[in-house]
Short mmCIF file of C-alpha atoms (C1' of nucleotides) in Angstrom, two decimals:
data_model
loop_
_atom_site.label_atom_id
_atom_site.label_comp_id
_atom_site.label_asym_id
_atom_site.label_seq_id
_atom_site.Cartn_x
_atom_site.Cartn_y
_atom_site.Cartn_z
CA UNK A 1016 127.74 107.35 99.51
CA UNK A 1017 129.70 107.24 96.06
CA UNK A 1018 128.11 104.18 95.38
CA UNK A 1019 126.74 103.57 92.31
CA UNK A 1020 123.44 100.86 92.42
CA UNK A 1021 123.86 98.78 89.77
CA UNK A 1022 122.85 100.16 86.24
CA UNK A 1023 121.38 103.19 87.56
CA UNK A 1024 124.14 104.37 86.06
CA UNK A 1025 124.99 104.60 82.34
CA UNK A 1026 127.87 103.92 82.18
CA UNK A 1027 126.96 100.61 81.59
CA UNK A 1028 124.40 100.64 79.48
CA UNK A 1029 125.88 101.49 76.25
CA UNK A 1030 127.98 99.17 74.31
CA UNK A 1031 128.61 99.68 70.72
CA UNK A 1032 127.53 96.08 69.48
CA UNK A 1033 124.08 96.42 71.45
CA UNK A 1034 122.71 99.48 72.20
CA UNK A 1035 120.16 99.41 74.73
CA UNK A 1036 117.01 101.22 75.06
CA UNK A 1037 117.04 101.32 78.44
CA UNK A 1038 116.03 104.57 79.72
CA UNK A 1039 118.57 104.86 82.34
CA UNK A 1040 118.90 107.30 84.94
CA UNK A 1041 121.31 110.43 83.89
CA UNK A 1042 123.40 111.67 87.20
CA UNK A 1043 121.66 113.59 88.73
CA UNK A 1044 118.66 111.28 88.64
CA UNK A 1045 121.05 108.97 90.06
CA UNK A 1046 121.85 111.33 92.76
CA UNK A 1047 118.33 112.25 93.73
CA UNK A 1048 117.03 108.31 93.57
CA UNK A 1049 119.72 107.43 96.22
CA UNK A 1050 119.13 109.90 98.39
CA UNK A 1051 115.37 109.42 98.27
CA UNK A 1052 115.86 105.47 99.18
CA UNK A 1053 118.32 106.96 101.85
CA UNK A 1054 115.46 109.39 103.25
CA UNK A 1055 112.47 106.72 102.86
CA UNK A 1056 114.53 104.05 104.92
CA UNK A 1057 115.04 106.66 107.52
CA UNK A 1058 111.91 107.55 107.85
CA UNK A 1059 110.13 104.66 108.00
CA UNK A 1060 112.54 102.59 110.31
CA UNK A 1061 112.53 105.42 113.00
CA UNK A 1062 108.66 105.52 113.15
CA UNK A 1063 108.50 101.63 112.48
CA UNK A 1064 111.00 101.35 115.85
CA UNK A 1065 109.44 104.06 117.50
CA UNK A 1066 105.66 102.51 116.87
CA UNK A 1067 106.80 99.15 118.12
CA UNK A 1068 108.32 100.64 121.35
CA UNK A 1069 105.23 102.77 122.27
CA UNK A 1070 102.62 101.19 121.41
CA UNK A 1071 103.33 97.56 120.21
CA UNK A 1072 102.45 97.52 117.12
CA UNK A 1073 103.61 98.41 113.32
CA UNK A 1074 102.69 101.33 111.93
CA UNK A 1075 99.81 99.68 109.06
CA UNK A 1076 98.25 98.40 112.13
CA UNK A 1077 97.94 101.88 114.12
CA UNK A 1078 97.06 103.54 111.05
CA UNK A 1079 94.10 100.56 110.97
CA UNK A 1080 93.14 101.74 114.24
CA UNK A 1081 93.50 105.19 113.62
CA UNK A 1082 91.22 104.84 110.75
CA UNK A 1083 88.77 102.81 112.82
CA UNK A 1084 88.75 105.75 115.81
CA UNK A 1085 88.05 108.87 113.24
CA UNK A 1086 84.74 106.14 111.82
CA UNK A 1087 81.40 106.56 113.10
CA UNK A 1088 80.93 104.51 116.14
CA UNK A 1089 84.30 103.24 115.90
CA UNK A 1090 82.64 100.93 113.25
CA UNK A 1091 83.63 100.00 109.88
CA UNK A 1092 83.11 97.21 107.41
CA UNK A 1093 86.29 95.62 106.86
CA UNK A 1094 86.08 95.76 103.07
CA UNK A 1095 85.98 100.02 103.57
CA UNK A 1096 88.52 99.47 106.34
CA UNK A 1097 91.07 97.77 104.22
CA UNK A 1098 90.63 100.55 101.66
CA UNK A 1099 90.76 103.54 103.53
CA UNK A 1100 93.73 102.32 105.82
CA UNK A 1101 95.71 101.16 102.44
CA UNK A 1102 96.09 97.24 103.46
CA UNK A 1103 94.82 94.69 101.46
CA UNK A 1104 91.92 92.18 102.87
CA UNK A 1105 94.36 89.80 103.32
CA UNK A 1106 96.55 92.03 105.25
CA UNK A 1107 93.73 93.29 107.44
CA UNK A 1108 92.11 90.01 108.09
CA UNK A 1109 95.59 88.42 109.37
CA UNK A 1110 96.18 92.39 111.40
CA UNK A 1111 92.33 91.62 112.59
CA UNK A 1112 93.15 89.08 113.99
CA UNK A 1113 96.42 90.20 116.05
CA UNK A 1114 94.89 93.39 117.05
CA UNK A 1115 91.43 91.49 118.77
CA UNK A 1116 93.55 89.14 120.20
CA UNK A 1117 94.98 92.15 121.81
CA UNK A 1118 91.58 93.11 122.74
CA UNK A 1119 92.29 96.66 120.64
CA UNK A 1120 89.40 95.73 118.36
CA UNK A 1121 86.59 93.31 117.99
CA UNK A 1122 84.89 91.88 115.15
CA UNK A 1123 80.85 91.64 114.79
CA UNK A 1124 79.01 90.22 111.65
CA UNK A 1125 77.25 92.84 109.56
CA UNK A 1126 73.49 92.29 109.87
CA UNK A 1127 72.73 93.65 106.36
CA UNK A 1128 75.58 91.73 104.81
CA UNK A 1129 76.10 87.88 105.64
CA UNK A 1130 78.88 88.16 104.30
CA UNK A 1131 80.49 90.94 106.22
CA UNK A 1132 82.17 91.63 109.26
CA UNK A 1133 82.42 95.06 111.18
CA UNK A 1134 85.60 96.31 112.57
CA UNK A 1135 85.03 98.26 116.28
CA UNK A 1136 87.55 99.84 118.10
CA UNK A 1137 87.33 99.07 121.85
CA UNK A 1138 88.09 101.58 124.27
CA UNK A 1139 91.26 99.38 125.51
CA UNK A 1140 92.16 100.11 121.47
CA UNK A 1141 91.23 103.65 121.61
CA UNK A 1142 93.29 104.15 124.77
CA UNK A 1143 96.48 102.52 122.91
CA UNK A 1144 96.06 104.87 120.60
CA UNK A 1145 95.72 108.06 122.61
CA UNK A 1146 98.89 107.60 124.22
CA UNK A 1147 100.90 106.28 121.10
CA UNK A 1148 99.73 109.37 118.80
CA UNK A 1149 101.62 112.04 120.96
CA UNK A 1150 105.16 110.64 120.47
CA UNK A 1151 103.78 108.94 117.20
CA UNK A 1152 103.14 113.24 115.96
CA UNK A 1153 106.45 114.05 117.89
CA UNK A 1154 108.45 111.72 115.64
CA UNK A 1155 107.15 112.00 112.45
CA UNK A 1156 107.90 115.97 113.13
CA UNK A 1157 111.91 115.60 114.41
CA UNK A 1158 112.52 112.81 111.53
CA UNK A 1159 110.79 115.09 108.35
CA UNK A 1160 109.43 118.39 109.35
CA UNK A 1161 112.19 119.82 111.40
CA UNK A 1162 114.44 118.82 108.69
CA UNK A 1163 112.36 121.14 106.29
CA UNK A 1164 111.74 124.57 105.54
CA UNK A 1165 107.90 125.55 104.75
CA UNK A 1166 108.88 126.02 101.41
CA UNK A 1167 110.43 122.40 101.37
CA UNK A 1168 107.07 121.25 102.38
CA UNK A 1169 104.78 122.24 100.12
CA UNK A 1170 107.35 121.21 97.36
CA UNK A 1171 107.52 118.18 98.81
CA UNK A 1172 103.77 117.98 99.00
CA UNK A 1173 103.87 118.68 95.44
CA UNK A 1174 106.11 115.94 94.51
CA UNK A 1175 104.41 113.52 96.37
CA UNK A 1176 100.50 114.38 94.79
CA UNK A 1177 102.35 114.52 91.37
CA UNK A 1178 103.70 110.52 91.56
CA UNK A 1179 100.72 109.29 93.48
CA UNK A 1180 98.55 110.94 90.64
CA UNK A 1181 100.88 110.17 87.88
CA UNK A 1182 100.54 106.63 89.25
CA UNK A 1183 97.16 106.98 88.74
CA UNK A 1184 96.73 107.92 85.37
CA UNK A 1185 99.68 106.54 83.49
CA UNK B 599 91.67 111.39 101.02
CA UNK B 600 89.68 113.83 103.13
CA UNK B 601 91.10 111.02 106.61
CA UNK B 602 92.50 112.83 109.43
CA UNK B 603 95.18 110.05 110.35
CA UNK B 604 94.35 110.28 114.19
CA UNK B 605 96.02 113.23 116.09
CA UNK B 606 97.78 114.08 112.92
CA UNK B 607 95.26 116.81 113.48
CA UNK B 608 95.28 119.62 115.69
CA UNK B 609 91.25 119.16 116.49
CA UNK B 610 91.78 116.50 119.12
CA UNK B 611 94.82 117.95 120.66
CA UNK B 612 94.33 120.73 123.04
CA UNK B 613 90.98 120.40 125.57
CA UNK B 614 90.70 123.36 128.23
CA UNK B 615 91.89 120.89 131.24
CA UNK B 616 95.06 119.21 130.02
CA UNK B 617 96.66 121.17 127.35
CA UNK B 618 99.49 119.23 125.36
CA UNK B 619 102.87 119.73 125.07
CA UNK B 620 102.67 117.81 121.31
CA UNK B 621 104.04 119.70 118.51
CA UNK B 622 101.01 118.65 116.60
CA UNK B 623 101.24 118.77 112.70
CA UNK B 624 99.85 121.83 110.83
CA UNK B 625 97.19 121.76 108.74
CA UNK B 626 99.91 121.71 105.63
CA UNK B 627 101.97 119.37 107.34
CA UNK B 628 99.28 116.86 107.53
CA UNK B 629 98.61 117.39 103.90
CA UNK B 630 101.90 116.64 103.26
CA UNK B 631 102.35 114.23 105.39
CA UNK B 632 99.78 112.11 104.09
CA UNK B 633 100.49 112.85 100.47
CA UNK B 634 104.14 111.62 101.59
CA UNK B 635 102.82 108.41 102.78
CA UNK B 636 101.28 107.59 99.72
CA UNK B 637 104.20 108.65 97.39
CA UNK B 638 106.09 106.68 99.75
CA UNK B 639 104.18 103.76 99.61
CA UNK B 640 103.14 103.64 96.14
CA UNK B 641 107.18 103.35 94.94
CA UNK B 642 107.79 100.59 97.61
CA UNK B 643 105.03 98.39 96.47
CA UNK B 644 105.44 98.73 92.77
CA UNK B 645 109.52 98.43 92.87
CA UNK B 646 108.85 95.63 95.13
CA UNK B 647 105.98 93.70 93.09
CA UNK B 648 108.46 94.57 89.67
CA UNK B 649 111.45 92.90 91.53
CA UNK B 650 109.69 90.01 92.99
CA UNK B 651 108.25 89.53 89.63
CA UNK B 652 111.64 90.19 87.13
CA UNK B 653 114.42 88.97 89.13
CA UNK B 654 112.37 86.58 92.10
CA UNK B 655 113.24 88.48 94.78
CA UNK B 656 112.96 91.47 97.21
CA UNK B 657 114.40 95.39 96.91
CA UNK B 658 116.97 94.44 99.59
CA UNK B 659 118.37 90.99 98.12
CA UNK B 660 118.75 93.06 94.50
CA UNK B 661 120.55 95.93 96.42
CA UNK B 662 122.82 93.29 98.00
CA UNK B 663 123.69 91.93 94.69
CA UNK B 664 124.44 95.28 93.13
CA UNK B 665 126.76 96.19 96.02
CA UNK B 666 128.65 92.85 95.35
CA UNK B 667 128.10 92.97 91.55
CA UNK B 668 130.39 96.79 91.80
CA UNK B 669 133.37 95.63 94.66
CA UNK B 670 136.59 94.43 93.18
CA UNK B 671 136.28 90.77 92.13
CA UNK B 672 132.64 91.18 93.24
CA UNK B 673 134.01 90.20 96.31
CA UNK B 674 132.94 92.21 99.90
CA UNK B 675 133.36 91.18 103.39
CA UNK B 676 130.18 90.23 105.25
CA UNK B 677 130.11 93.40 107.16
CA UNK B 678 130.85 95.80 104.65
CA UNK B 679 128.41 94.40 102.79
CA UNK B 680 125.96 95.00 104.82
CA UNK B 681 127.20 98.65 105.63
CA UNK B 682 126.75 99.53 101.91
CA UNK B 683 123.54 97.82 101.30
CA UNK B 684 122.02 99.36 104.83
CA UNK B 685 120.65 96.14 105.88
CA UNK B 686 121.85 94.81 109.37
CA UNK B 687 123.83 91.90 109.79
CA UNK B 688 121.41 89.59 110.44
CA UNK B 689 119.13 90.51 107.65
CA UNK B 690 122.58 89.66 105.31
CA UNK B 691 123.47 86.86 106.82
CA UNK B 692 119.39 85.40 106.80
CA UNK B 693 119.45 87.04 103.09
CA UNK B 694 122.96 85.57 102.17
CA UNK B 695 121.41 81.85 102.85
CA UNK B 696 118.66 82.21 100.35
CA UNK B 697 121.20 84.11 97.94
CA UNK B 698 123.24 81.10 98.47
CA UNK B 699 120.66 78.69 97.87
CA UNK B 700 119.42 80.34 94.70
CA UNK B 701 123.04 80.07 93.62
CA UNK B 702 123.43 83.76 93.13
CA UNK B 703 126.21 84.43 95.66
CA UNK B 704 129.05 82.36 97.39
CA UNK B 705 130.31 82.21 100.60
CA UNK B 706 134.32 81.84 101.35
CA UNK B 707 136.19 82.10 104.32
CA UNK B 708 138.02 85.42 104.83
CA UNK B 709 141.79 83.92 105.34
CA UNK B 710 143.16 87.11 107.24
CA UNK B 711 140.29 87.04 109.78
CA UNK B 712 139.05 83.82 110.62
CA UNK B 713 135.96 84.88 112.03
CA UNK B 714 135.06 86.81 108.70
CA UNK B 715 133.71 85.77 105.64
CA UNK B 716 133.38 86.90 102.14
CA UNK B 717 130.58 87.02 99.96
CA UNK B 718 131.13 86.28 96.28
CA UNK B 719 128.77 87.38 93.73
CA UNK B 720 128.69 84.24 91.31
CA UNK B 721 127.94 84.48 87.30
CA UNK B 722 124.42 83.07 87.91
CA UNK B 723 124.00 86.13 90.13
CA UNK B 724 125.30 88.50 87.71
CA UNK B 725 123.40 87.06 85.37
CA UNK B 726 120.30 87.63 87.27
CA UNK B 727 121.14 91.03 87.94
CA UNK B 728 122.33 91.89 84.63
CA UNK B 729 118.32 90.72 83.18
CA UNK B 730 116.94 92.53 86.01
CA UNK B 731 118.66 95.64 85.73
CA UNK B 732 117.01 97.19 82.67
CA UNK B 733 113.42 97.35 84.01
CA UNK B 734 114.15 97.84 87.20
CA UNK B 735 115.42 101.18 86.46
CA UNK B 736 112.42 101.65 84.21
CA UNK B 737 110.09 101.17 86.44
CA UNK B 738 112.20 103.80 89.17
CA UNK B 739 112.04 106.16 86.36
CA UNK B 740 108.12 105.53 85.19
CA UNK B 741 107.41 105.52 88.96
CA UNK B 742 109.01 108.32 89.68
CA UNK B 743 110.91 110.31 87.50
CA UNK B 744 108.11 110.99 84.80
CA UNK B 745 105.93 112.72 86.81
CA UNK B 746 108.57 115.32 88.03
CA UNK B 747 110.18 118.20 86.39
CA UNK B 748 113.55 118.62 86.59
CA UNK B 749 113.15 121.74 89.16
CA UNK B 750 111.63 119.03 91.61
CA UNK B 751 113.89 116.28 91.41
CA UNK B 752 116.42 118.89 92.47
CA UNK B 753 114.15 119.51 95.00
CA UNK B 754 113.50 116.30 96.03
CA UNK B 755 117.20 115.48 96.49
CA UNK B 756 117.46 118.85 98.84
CA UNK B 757 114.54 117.62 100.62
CA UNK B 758 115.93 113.76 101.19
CA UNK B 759 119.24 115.04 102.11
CA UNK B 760 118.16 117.62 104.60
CA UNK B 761 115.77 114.50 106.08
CA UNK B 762 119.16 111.97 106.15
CA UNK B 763 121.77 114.97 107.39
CA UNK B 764 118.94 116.34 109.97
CA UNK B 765 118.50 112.36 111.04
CA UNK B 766 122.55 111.83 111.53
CA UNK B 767 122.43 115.40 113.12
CA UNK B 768 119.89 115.88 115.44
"C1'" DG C 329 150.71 84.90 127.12
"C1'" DC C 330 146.44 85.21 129.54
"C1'" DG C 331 141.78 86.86 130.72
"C1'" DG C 332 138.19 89.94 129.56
"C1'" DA C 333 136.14 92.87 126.15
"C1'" DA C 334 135.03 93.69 121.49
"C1'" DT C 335 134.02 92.02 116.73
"C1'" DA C 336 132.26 88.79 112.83
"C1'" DG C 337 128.89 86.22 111.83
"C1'" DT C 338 125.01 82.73 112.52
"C1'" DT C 339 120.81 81.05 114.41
"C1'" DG C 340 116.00 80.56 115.92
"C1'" DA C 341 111.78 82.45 117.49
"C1'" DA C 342 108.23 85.75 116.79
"C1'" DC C 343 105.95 88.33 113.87
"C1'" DA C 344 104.48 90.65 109.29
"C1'" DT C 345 103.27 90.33 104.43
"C1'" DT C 346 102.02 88.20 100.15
"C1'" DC C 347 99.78 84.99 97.32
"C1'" DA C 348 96.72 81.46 96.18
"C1'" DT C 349 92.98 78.94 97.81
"C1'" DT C 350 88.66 78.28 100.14
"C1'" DT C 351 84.06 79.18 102.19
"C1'" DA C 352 80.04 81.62 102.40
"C1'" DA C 353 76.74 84.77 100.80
"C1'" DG C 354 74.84 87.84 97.45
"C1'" DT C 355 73.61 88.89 92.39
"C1'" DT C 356 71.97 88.16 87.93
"C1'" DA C 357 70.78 86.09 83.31
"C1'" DG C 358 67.71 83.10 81.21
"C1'" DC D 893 64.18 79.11 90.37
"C1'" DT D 894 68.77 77.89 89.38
"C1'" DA D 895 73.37 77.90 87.55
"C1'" DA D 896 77.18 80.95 86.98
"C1'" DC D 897 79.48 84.77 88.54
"C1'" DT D 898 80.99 88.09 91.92
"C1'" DT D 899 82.07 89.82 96.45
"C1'" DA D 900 83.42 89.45 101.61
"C1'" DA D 901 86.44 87.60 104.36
"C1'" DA D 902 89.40 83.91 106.35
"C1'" DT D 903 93.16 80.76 106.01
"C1'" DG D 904 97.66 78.56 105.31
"C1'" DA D 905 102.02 78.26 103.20
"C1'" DA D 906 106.09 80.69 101.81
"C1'" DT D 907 108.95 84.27 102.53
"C1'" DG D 908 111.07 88.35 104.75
"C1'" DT D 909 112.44 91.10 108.96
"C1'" DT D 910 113.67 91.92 113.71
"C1'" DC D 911 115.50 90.84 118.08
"C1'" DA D 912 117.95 88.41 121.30
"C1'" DA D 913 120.98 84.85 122.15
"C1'" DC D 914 125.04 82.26 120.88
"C1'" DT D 915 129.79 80.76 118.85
"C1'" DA D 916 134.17 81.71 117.30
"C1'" DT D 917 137.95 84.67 116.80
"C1'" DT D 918 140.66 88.73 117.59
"C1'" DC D 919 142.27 92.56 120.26
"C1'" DC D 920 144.12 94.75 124.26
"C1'" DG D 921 146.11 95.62 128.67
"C1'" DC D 922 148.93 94.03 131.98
#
DNA sequence: GCGGAATAGTTGAACATTCATTTAAGTTAG
DNA sequence: CTAACTTAAATGAATGTTCAACTATTCCGC
């Protein structure tokens, strides 16, 4: 991979008639960003393929479940649902509607709310999801974890709080 | 984000009857794992929201048009293409017909192969590219890069590469 | 040079995701 | 009480991605 993605580098970024304020990536920012994408797309294609194979489904929609099977009663509003699994409403309505058509959940209105529905995880769902989680664990571990050290992983743990938080505040 | 992602945790895993042969994750390796996801996540979405909103179009369509926008006459054979940009060929070709239609590439008959073709980046495309360039690679280094030290972006490019060489490996 | 395998690329169906819109129900100011 | 606003969720269109055919050409062995 000596490829260079377009203007990461600077090479371009600095002619004499218009200097650009750019902040553009020095080398070995370079080096790290394309190796990250590398990683990322690894990652997430191997579970993404290996989700689809066992258990028929994408990953956003087993973590849905997963989040549904850890909830009280296997019961959740949607609203908290959608947060707590990371999908927008949107998202979750439209995965709502796959995943009770697959009989792996069913929706009930919320009594309190007229508004609201409740997610609940049936036990067909719950089943899916007992058998996908073993190979589900197995693969996250070969694709990252094996690759790592324990030192690796709690820098990598460190990393990862620092953008999500960084995120958050600036 | 106190969520046990389901079986991520060891608590479910071994009853007295049927213990597991799952390597389930550590209590550290859930931690990161989940603090991975977000990272993860968080990047995708916001270099995917910048792009759709700057240039008009998705991560992989801009990394198709870099690849072009760097070959010799910004010219690259269908398959290559795709090779460098890590899409697979039917996500190029699918992608090259809206690239086409937006005017940004070409399409010409490869003369020495006549089942090949070659994709042409076009001036419009460069164009495009060129105005997206600048906060694209902003927004990699505001997501990113600012909230890491230089110690962990070394770190994080050990990390990625041991994931990609342990992947091509194992 | 011919027949079968491999390669380049396209296509369409199925599905996922996003965005904007819509419907229904709750909330609140006056 | 009622009009205006907000929230919960669904919906549909547009777009992107994957997978499994399918077509056209080239390669390879005899």
């Amino acid at each position: 991979m000596n490829v260079q993605l377009f203007r990461y580098s600077r090479h371009m970024s600095s002619t004499r008639t218009a200097p650009s304020r750019t902040r553009w990536l020095s080398t070995d920012e370079q080096a790290t960003w394309r190796s990250f994408l590398a990683m990322q797309k690894r990652i997430r294609e191997t579970l993404e393929r290996q989700l689809q194979q066992d258990a028929g489904m994408p990953m956003t929609y087993y973590v849905i479940l997963a989040m549904l099977s850890e909830a009280p009663e296997r019961t959740m509003r949607m609203t908290e649902l959608a947060a707590i699994a990371g999908t927008s409403q949107s998202q979750l309505s439209h995965a709502a509607t796959r995943l009770e058509d697959a009989g792996w959940i069913e929706r009930r209105r919320c009594l309190d709310d007229k508004r609201g529905y409740l997610a609940v995880l049936t036990d067909a769902g719950f089943e899916v999801l007992s058998k996908a989680a073993p190979s589900h664990v197995e693969t996250v571990r070969s694709v990252l974890f094996d690759a790592l050290d324990p030192d690796q992983v709690a820098q990598l743990k460190d990393i990862a709080d620092a953008v999500t938080s960084h995120a958050a505040t600036g």
